[in-house]
CSV table of C-alpha atoms in Angstrom, one decimal:
chain,number,residue,atom,x,y,z
A,1,MET,CA,129.0,-16.7,50.1
A,2,ASP,CA,131.1,-19.9,50.0
A,3,THR,CA,131.7,-19.7,46.3
A,4,LEU,CA,133.0,-16.2,46.8
A,5,VAL,CA,135.4,-17.5,49.5
A,6,GLN,CA,136.6,-20.3,47.3
A,7,HIS,CA,137.1,-18.0,44.4
A,8,ALA,CA,138.9,-15.5,46.6
A,9,ILE,CA,141.2,-18.2,47.9
A,10,GLY,CA,142.0,-19.4,44.5
A,11,SER,CA,142.8,-16.0,43.1
A,12,PRO,CA,146.3,-14.7,42.7
A,13,GLN,CA,145.3,-11.7,44.8
A,14,TYR,CA,144.6,-13.9,47.7
A,15,ILE,CA,147.8,-15.8,47.5
A,16,ASN,CA,149.8,-12.6,47.5
A,17,TRP,CA,147.6,-11.3,50.3
A,18,SER,CA,148.0,-14.3,52.5
A,19,ARG,CA,151.8,-14.0,52.2
A,20,ALA,CA,151.6,-10.4,53.0
A,21,ALA,CA,149.2,-11.0,55.9
A,22,ALA,CA,151.6,-13.5,57.4
A,23,ASN,CA,154.2,-10.8,57.4
A,24,ASP,CA,152.1,-8.1,58.8
A,25,GLY,CA,150.5,-7.0,55.5
A,26,CYS,CA,147.3,-5.1,54.9
A,27,CYS,CA,144.6,-6.7,57.0
A,28,ALA,CA,146.9,-8.5,59.4
A,29,SER,CA,145.6,-6.3,62.3
A,30,MET,CA,142.2,-7.7,61.7
A,31,ILE,CA,143.2,-11.3,61.6
A,32,PRO,CA,143.1,-13.0,65.0
A,33,SER,CA,146.4,-15.0,64.2
A,34,PRO,CA,149.0,-13.9,61.7
A,35,SER,CA,150.1,-17.4,60.9
A,36,ARG,CA,149.5,-18.6,57.4
A,37,HIS,CA,147.4,-21.6,58.1
A,38,ARG,CA,145.0,-19.6,60.2
A,39,VAL,CA,144.5,-17.1,57.5
A,40,GLU,CA,142.1,-19.2,55.5
A,41,ALA,CA,139.7,-19.4,58.4
A,42,SER,CA,140.0,-15.7,58.8
A,43,VAL,CA,138.9,-15.0,55.3
A,44,SER,CA,135.4,-16.0,56.4
A,45,ASP,CA,135.7,-13.7,59.4
A,46,LEU,CA,136.7,-10.9,57.1
A,47,LEU,CA,133.7,-11.6,54.9
A,48,THR,CA,131.5,-10.5,57.8
A,49,PRO,CA,133.5,-7.6,59.1
A,50,SER,CA,132.1,-5.4,61.8
A,51,PRO,CA,131.1,-1.8,61.1
A,52,ASP,CA,134.5,-0.5,62.4
A,53,GLU,CA,136.4,-3.0,60.4
A,54,ARG,CA,134.5,-2.0,57.3
A,55,SER,CA,135.6,1.6,57.8
A,56,ARG,CA,139.1,0.5,58.3
A,57,LEU,CA,139.0,-1.6,55.1
A,58,ILE,CA,138.0,1.5,53.1
A,59,ALA,CA,140.8,3.4,54.7
A,60,ALA,CA,143.2,0.7,53.7
A,61,VAL,CA,142.0,1.1,50.1
A,62,ALA,CA,142.4,4.8,50.3
A,63,GLN,CA,145.8,4.8,51.7
A,64,ARG,CA,147.4,1.9,50.1
A,65,ARG,CA,145.2,0.8,47.2
A,66,ASP,CA,145.0,-2.5,49.0
A,67,ARG,CA,143.4,-5.0,46.8
A,68,ALA,CA,142.9,-7.7,49.4
A,69,CYS,CA,141.0,-5.3,51.6
A,70,PHE,CA,139.0,-4.3,48.6
A,71,ALA,CA,138.2,-7.9,47.9
A,72,ALA,CA,137.0,-8.1,51.6
A,73,LEU,CA,134.8,-5.0,51.1
A,74,TYR,CA,133.4,-6.6,47.8
A,75,ALA,CA,132.6,-9.8,49.5
A,76,TYR,CA,130.6,-8.0,52.2
A,77,PHE,CA,128.9,-5.2,50.2
A,78,ALA,CA,128.4,-6.5,46.7
A,79,PRO,CA,125.8,-9.2,47.7
A,80,ARG,CA,124.0,-6.7,50.0
A,81,VAL,CA,123.8,-4.0,47.4
A,82,LYS,CA,122.5,-6.5,45.0
A,83,GLY,CA,120.0,-7.7,47.6
A,84,TYR,CA,118.9,-4.1,48.3
A,85,LEU,CA,118.4,-3.4,44.6
A,86,LEU,CA,116.5,-6.6,44.1
A,87,ARG,CA,114.1,-5.5,46.8
A,88,LEU,CA,113.6,-2.3,44.8
A,89,GLY,CA,112.3,-4.4,41.9
A,90,MET,CA,115.4,-4.1,39.8
A,91,PRO,CA,116.0,-7.0,37.4
A,92,SER,CA,118.7,-9.4,38.6
A,93,GLN,CA,121.3,-8.8,35.9
A,94,LEU,CA,121.0,-5.1,36.2
A,95,ALA,CA,121.2,-5.3,40.0
A,96,GLU,CA,124.3,-7.4,39.6
A,97,GLU,CA,126.0,-4.9,37.3
A,98,LEU,CA,125.0,-1.9,39.5
A,99,ALA,CA,126.4,-3.7,42.5
A,100,GLN,CA,129.7,-4.1,40.7
A,101,GLU,CA,129.7,-0.5,39.6
A,102,THR,CA,129.1,0.5,43.2
A,103,LEU,CA,132.2,-1.4,44.4
A,104,LEU,CA,134.3,0.0,41.6
A,105,THR,CA,133.2,3.5,42.8
A,106,VAL,CA,134.2,2.6,46.4
A,107,TRP,CA,137.7,1.8,45.0
A,108,ARG,CA,137.9,5.1,43.0
A,109,LYS,CA,136.5,7.3,45.7
A,110,ALA,CA,137.8,5.6,48.9
A,111,GLU,CA,139.7,8.7,49.9
A,112,LEU,CA,136.5,10.7,50.0
A,113,PHE,CA,135.0,8.4,52.8
A,114,ASP,CA,135.0,10.2,56.2
A,115,PRO,CA,134.3,7.7,59.0
A,116,ALA,CA,133.4,10.5,61.4
A,117,LYS,CA,130.5,11.6,59.2
A,118,ALA,CA,129.0,8.3,58.0
A,119,THR,CA,129.3,4.6,58.5
A,120,ALA,CA,130.7,2.6,55.6
A,121,ALA,CA,127.2,1.1,54.9
A,122,THR,CA,125.6,4.6,54.7
A,123,TRP,CA,128.4,5.8,52.3
A,124,VAL,CA,128.1,2.7,50.1
A,125,PHE,CA,124.4,3.2,50.1
A,126,THR,CA,124.7,6.7,48.8
A,127,ILE,CA,127.0,5.5,46.1
A,128,ALA,CA,124.5,2.8,44.9
A,129,ARG,CA,121.7,5.3,45.2
A,130,ASN,CA,123.4,7.8,43.0
A,131,LEU,CA,124.3,5.2,40.4
A,132,ARG,CA,120.6,4.1,40.4
A,133,ILE,CA,119.6,7.7,39.9
A,134,ASP,CA,122.1,8.1,37.0
A,135,LEU,CA,120.7,5.0,35.4
A,136,ALA,CA,117.2,6.5,35.4
A,137,ARG,CA,118.6,9.7,33.9
A,138,ARG,CA,121.1,8.3,31.4
A,139,SER,CA,119.0,9.0,28.3
A,140,ARG,CA,118.5,12.6,29.4
A,141,ASP,CA,121.8,14.1,30.3
A,142,THR,CA,125.4,13.6,31.4
A,143,PRO,CA,125.9,11.1,34.3
A,144,SER,CA,126.6,12.6,37.6
A,145,ASP,CA,130.2,12.0,38.5
A,146,ASP,CA,129.8,13.8,41.7
A,147,LEU,CA,129.4,11.4,44.6
A,148,ALA,CA,128.9,14.4,46.8
A,149,GLN,CA,126.2,16.0,44.8
A,150,THR,CA,123.9,16.1,47.8
A,151,GLN,CA,126.6,17.1,50.1
A,152,THR,CA,127.2,20.7,49.2
A,153,LEU,CA,127.3,22.0,52.7
A,154,PRO,CA,129.6,20.9,55.5
A,155,SER,CA,127.8,19.0,58.3
A,156,PRO,CA,127.5,20.5,61.7
A,157,ALA,CA,130.0,19.1,64.1
A,158,ASP,CA,129.0,15.8,65.5
A,159,ASP,CA,129.6,14.8,69.1
A,160,TYR,CA,129.2,11.1,68.1
A,161,PHE,CA,131.2,8.9,66.0
A,162,ALA,CA,129.1,7.8,63.0
A,163,ALA,CA,129.1,4.2,64.0
A,164,GLN,CA,127.8,4.9,67.5
A,165,ARG,CA,125.1,7.1,66.1
A,166,GLN,CA,124.1,4.5,63.6
A,167,ARG,CA,123.8,1.9,66.4
A,168,ARG,CA,121.5,4.3,68.2
A,169,LEU,CA,119.5,4.8,65.1
A,170,GLY,CA,119.1,1.0,64.6
A,171,GLU,CA,117.9,0.8,68.3
A,172,ALA,CA,115.5,3.7,67.8
A,173,LEU,CA,114.1,2.2,64.6
A,174,LYS,CA,113.1,-0.9,66.7
A,175,THR,CA,111.0,1.3,69.1
A,176,LEU,CA,108.8,2.7,66.3
A,177,PRO,CA,105.2,1.6,66.2
A,178,GLU,CA,104.7,-0.8,63.2
A,179,ASP,CA,102.7,1.6,61.1
A,180,GLN,CA,105.4,4.2,61.2
A,181,ALA,CA,108.2,1.7,60.6
A,182,GLU,CA,106.2,0.4,57.7
A,183,VAL,CA,105.9,3.8,55.9
A,184,LEU,CA,109.6,4.4,56.4
A,185,ARG,CA,110.4,1.0,54.8
A,186,LEU,CA,108.0,1.5,51.9
A,187,SER,CA,109.4,5.0,51.2
A,188,PHE,CA,112.8,3.3,50.8
A,189,PHE,CA,111.8,0.3,48.8
A,190,ASP,CA,109.2,1.6,46.5
A,191,ASP,CA,109.6,3.4,43.3
A,192,LYS,CA,107.2,6.3,43.2
A,193,PRO,CA,106.3,6.0,46.8
A,194,HIS,CA,104.0,8.9,46.8
A,195,GLN,CA,101.7,7.4,44.2
A,196,GLU,CA,101.9,3.8,45.6
A,197,ILE,CA,102.2,3.8,49.3
A,198,ALA,CA,98.9,5.6,50.0
A,199,ALA,CA,97.1,3.4,47.5
A,200,ARG,CA,98.7,0.2,48.8
A,201,LEU,CA,97.9,1.1,52.4
A,202,GLY,CA,94.5,2.5,51.7
A,203,ILE,CA,95.1,5.7,53.5
A,204,PRO,CA,95.3,9.3,52.2
A,205,LEU,CA,98.7,10.7,51.2
A,206,GLY,CA,98.4,13.3,54.0
A,207,THR,CA,98.3,10.4,56.5
A,208,VAL,CA,101.4,8.8,55.1
A,209,LYS,CA,103.2,12.1,55.4
A,210,SER,CA,102.1,12.5,59.0
A,211,ARG,CA,103.4,9.0,59.9
A,212,VAL,CA,106.7,9.7,58.3
A,213,ARG,CA,107.0,13.0,60.1
A,214,LEU,CA,106.1,11.3,63.4
A,215,ALA,CA,108.6,8.5,62.8
A,216,MET,CA,111.4,10.9,61.8
A,217,ASN,CA,110.8,13.2,64.7
A,218,ARG,CA,111.0,10.2,67.0
A,219,LEU,CA,114.3,9.1,65.5
A,220,ARG,CA,115.6,12.7,65.7
A,221,ALA,CA,114.6,12.7,69.4
A,222,GLU,CA,116.3,9.4,70.1
A,223,LEU,CA,119.5,10.7,68.5
A,224,GLY,CA,119.4,13.9,70.4
A,225,ASP,CA,119.0,16.1,67.2
A,226,LEU,CA,117.5,19.4,68.0
A,227,LYS,CA,114.6,20.4,65.6
B,1,MET,CA,118.6,33.9,54.1
B,2,THR,CA,116.1,32.3,56.4
B,3,ILE,CA,114.2,29.4,55.0
B,4,ASN,CA,110.8,28.9,56.5
B,5,HIS,CA,109.1,26.4,54.2
B,6,HIS,CA,110.7,23.0,53.6
B,7,PRO,CA,109.7,19.8,51.8
B,8,SER,CA,108.0,17.2,54.0
B,9,ASP,CA,110.1,14.4,55.6
B,10,PHE,CA,108.3,12.1,53.3
B,11,ILE,CA,109.6,13.8,50.2
B,12,VAL,CA,113.2,14.1,51.6
B,13,LEU,CA,113.1,10.4,52.4
B,14,ALA,CA,112.0,9.6,49.0
B,15,TYR,CA,114.6,11.8,47.5
B,16,ALA,CA,117.3,10.2,49.8
B,17,SER,CA,116.4,6.7,48.7
B,18,GLY,CA,116.6,7.7,45.0
B,19,SER,CA,113.0,6.7,44.4
B,20,LEU,CA,111.6,10.1,43.3
B,21,ALA,CA,111.1,10.7,39.6
B,22,THR,CA,113.8,12.7,38.1
B,23,PRO,CA,111.8,16.0,37.6
B,24,LEU,CA,110.7,15.9,41.2
B,25,ALA,CA,114.1,15.0,42.5
B,26,LEU,CA,115.7,17.9,40.6
B,27,VAL,CA,113.4,20.4,42.4
B,28,VAL,CA,113.9,18.8,45.8
B,29,GLY,CA,117.6,18.9,45.2
B,30,ALA,CA,117.4,22.6,44.4
B,31,HIS,CA,116.1,23.1,47.8
B,32,VAL,CA,118.4,20.8,49.7
B,33,ASP,CA,121.4,22.3,47.9
B,34,ASN,CA,121.0,25.4,50.0
B,35,CYS,CA,119.1,24.3,53.2
B,36,GLU,CA,121.1,23.0,56.2
B,37,THR,CA,117.9,21.8,58.0
B,38,CYS,CA,116.9,19.6,55.1
B,39,ARG,CA,120.5,18.5,54.6
B,40,GLU,CA,120.4,17.0,58.2
B,41,THR,CA,117.1,15.2,57.3
B,42,LEU,CA,118.8,13.9,54.2
B,43,GLU,CA,121.8,12.6,56.2
B,44,LEU,CA,119.4,10.9,58.7
B,45,SER,CA,117.6,9.4,55.7
B,46,GLU,CA,120.8,8.2,54.2
B,47,SER,CA,121.8,6.7,57.5
B,48,LEU,CA,118.5,4.8,57.4
B,49,GLY,CA,119.5,3.7,53.9
B,50,GLY,CA,122.7,2.3,55.3
B,51,LEU,CA,120.8,0.4,57.9
B,52,TYR,CA,118.5,-1.0,55.3
B,53,LEU,CA,121.5,-1.9,53.2
B,54,GLU,CA,123.1,-3.8,56.1
B,55,SER,CA,119.9,-5.7,56.8
B,56,ALA,CA,119.2,-6.6,53.1
B,57,PRO,CA,119.6,-10.3,52.7
B,58,PRO,CA,122.8,-10.8,50.8
B,59,GLU,CA,122.2,-12.2,47.3
B,60,ASP,CA,124.6,-14.5,45.5
B,61,VAL,CA,126.8,-12.5,43.2
B,62,ASP,CA,128.6,-14.0,40.1
B,63,PRO,CA,131.8,-15.4,41.7
B,64,ALA,CA,133.7,-14.5,38.5
B,65,ALA,CA,132.7,-10.9,38.8
B,66,LEU,CA,135.2,-10.2,41.5
B,67,ALA,CA,138.1,-10.9,39.2
B,68,ARG,CA,136.4,-8.7,36.5
B,69,VAL,CA,136.1,-5.9,39.0
B,70,LEU,CA,139.7,-6.3,40.2
B,71,SER,CA,140.9,-6.1,36.6
B,72,ARG,CA,139.0,-2.8,36.2
B,73,LEU,CA,140.5,-1.2,39.2
B,74,ASP,CA,143.1,0.6,37.3
B,75,THR,CA,141.0,2.0,34.5
B,76,PRO,CA,140.2,5.6,35.2
B,77,ALA,CA,136.6,6.8,35.5
B,78,ALA,CA,135.1,9.0,32.8
B,79,THR,CA,135.3,12.6,33.9
B,80,ALA,CA,132.0,14.4,34.0
B,81,ALA,CA,131.5,17.8,32.3
B,82,VAL,CA,131.6,20.9,34.5
B,83,LYS,CA,128.1,22.0,35.3
B,84,THR,CA,127.2,25.5,34.6
B,85,SER,CA,124.1,27.7,34.6
B,86,PRO,CA,122.8,29.0,31.2
B,87,THR,CA,124.1,32.6,30.5
B,88,ASP,CA,120.7,34.0,29.5
B,89,LEU,CA,119.2,33.4,32.9
B,90,ALA,CA,119.0,36.2,35.5
B,91,LEU,CA,120.3,34.0,38.4
B,92,ASP,CA,122.7,31.2,39.2
B,93,LEU,CA,120.9,27.9,39.3
B,94,PRO,CA,121.3,25.6,42.3
B,95,LEU,CA,123.8,22.8,41.7
B,96,SER,CA,121.1,20.2,41.2
B,97,LEU,CA,119.7,22.1,38.3
B,98,ARG,CA,122.9,22.8,36.5
B,99,GLY,CA,124.1,20.6,33.7
B,100,HIS,CA,120.6,20.2,32.3
B,101,THR,CA,119.7,21.8,29.1
B,102,ILE,CA,117.3,24.6,29.9
B,103,GLY,CA,114.7,25.2,27.1
B,104,ARG,CA,114.1,28.6,25.7
B,105,GLN,CA,111.7,31.0,27.2
B,106,ARG,CA,108.1,30.5,26.2
B,107,TRP,CA,105.3,32.8,27.3
B,108,LEU,CA,102.3,31.1,29.0
B,109,ILE,CA,100.3,34.3,29.5
B,110,PRO,CA,101.5,37.9,29.5
B,111,GLY,CA,103.9,38.3,32.4
B,112,ILE,CA,104.4,34.5,32.9
B,113,TRP,CA,107.0,32.4,31.1
B,114,VAL,CA,108.3,28.8,31.4
B,115,ARG,CA,111.5,27.2,30.4
B,116,ARG,CA,111.7,23.4,30.1
B,117,ILE,CA,114.1,21.5,32.4
B,118,VAL,CA,112.7,18.0,32.0
B,119,LYS,CA,110.2,17.2,29.3
B,120,GLY,CA,106.9,15.6,30.4
B,121,GLY,CA,107.3,11.9,30.1
B,122,ALA,CA,105.1,8.8,30.4
B,123,HIS,CA,103.4,9.8,33.6
B,124,GLY,CA,103.4,13.5,32.7
B,125,THR,CA,106.0,14.2,35.2
B,126,ARG,CA,107.9,17.3,34.2
B,127,ALA,CA,110.1,20.1,35.5
B,128,TYR,CA,110.5,23.7,34.4
B,129,LEU,CA,111.6,27.1,35.4
B,130,LEU,CA,108.7,29.6,35.8
B,131,GLY,CA,109.0,33.3,35.8
B,132,ALA,CA,106.2,35.6,37.0
B,133,ALA,CA,106.3,39.4,36.7
B,134,ALA,CA,105.6,41.3,40.0
B,135,GLY,CA,102.0,40.9,41.3
B,136,LYS,CA,101.0,38.3,38.6
B,137,THR,CA,98.9,35.4,39.8
B,138,LEU,CA,100.2,32.1,38.5
B,139,PRO,CA,97.8,30.5,36.1
B,140,HIS,CA,95.2,28.2,37.7
B,141,HIS,CA,95.6,24.6,36.4
B,142,GLY,CA,94.5,21.5,38.1
B,143,HIS,CA,96.9,18.7,38.5
B,144,SER,CA,96.2,15.1,39.5
B,145,GLY,CA,99.6,14.5,41.1
B,146,ILE,CA,101.9,16.4,43.4
B,147,GLU,CA,103.5,19.7,42.5
B,148,LEU,CA,106.7,21.0,44.0
B,149,THR,CA,107.9,24.5,43.8
B,150,GLN,CA,111.3,25.9,44.9
B,151,VAL,CA,111.6,29.7,44.9
B,152,LEU,CA,114.9,30.8,43.3
B,153,LYS,CA,114.3,34.5,43.0
B,154,GLY,CA,111.8,37.1,44.4
B,155,GLU,CA,108.8,35.9,46.3
B,156,LEU,CA,105.5,34.1,46.1
B,157,TYR,CA,102.4,34.6,48.1
B,158,ASP,CA,99.9,31.8,48.7
B,159,GLY,CA,97.1,33.6,50.4
B,160,ASN,CA,98.9,35.5,53.2
B,161,VAL,CA,101.8,33.0,53.4
B,162,ARG,CA,105.1,34.3,52.0
B,163,TYR,CA,107.5,32.1,50.3
B,164,GLY,CA,110.9,33.8,49.7
B,165,VAL,CA,114.1,32.6,48.1
B,166,GLY,CA,115.0,29.1,49.3
B,167,ASP,CA,111.4,28.3,50.4
B,168,PHE,CA,109.6,25.2,49.1
B,169,LEU,CA,105.9,24.7,48.3
B,170,GLU,CA,104.6,21.2,48.4
B,171,ALA,CA,101.1,20.6,47.0
B,172,ASP,CA,99.4,17.2,46.9
B,173,GLY,CA,97.3,16.2,43.9
B,174,GLY,CA,93.9,17.9,43.8
B,175,GLU,CA,94.9,20.8,46.1
B,176,GLU,CA,93.7,24.2,44.8
B,177,HIS,CA,96.2,27.0,45.2
B,178,HIS,CA,96.7,30.2,43.4
B,179,PRO,CA,100.1,31.7,44.3
B,180,ARG,CA,101.0,35.2,43.0
B,181,ALA,CA,104.4,36.9,42.6
B,182,GLY,CA,105.2,39.5,45.2
B,183,ALA,CA,105.3,43.1,44.3
B,184,THR,CA,109.1,43.5,44.7
B,185,GLY,CA,110.0,42.1,41.3
B,186,GLU,CA,110.1,39.1,39.1
B,187,CYS,CA,109.7,35.8,40.8
B,188,ILE,CA,111.5,32.8,39.4
B,189,CYS,CA,110.9,29.3,40.6
B,190,ALA,CA,111.7,25.7,39.7
B,191,VAL,CA,108.6,23.7,39.4
B,192,ALA,CA,108.0,19.9,39.1
B,193,SER,CA,104.6,18.4,38.6
B,194,GLU,CA,103.2,15.0,37.9
B,195,GLY,CA,100.0,14.0,36.1
B,196,VAL,CA,98.5,15.8,33.2
B,197,PRO,CA,98.0,19.6,33.9
B,198,ARG,CA,94.4,20.7,32.9
B,199,GLY,CA,92.9,23.9,31.6
B,200,LEU,CA,94.2,26.2,28.9
B,201,SER,CA,97.4,27.0,30.7
B,202,GLY,CA,97.8,23.2,31.4
B,203,LEU,CA,97.6,22.7,27.7
B,204,LEU,CA,100.4,25.2,27.1
B,205,ILE,CA,102.5,23.7,29.8
B,206,ARG,CA,102.2,20.3,28.1
B,207,ALA,CA,103.2,21.9,24.8
B,208,PHE,CA,106.1,23.8,26.1
B,209,VAL,CA,107.6,21.4,28.6
């Protein structure tokens, strides 16, 4: 993370940004002090932005094509997308490339992000997920350009802001018994989960499905979703 | 259209995480495209994905990569082709199935045809359209892996259970089932299966898909 900060500080983009920030530029509202010599310390703060700040960074990219805000998004998400893909068993170089493609797509599609519907992390996750699917299909057919391929219907109106809902989801996840939390995790991090999870856990596939259903129903109940 | 039969949460979760094999994902997508209930499950699953992404330990990325990405910000993305259904099919395919080259119609047995969507690969996972004339029982073939079926037109009966347009059948490996098309007309489904299908009809499916 430090090398990223050093590199960011050395880049022309940063120098321009720090001047702009000092004069109420893009991310000034997120920096505790607008004075120039405090900006360097704040770059670290920006590298771990809160969920709300992440949403605002994307909005800044959408509205102003703001490169410094994009750099902050990159600093937060690229390492995490790479980390996630590595946990899926993707080779390091490929994970690195896919992480970069993900952030490039964030730049290109920033105006599609709706903070009322999803948190920034969820949105970035779906971008990375779609790119990963495209990778698997590339030899077969045309790549999917459509970020919203799985979003063909409008969502029902939500009473909660996405960030609040996400927080509650995180809390609810912690209340799950370990065997349920485990099958959820494995479903996410395994390739061909239906073949491998049952074998790995030494239980029938039907039992795996029951545990996932119990876990999801518990999460739905905690979030107040009617089913 | 009331949908009564859905994929399991397990399958939707695997679909949401991108870890389902392509042929299986296409058929799940065909269901989710038109099902609000499963769309909510999908969103919940994607939110879980966001949580797991946030909790993933950050990996070092190449520090020079940021400059490379910044230099690419102005290059436009490639535009994807518009996705359409084949014209010689008696229905509009769900979005998830469009844009794939659908193979020509091949007869399995009288009254039952298949059209390849995704050819059987290394693990035998394949996806195809299947059409059954009214009242025809789908050929009995064992399969070692799961089989997913999305009803696109007409209706299927598995025993006394009716599966209409929009309904989804999920069969685990080794399950015996003999669905038949309803009496009202031709039934068309999208089917995905894994493992090598057995028996005579299985042999034909392997040849055609």
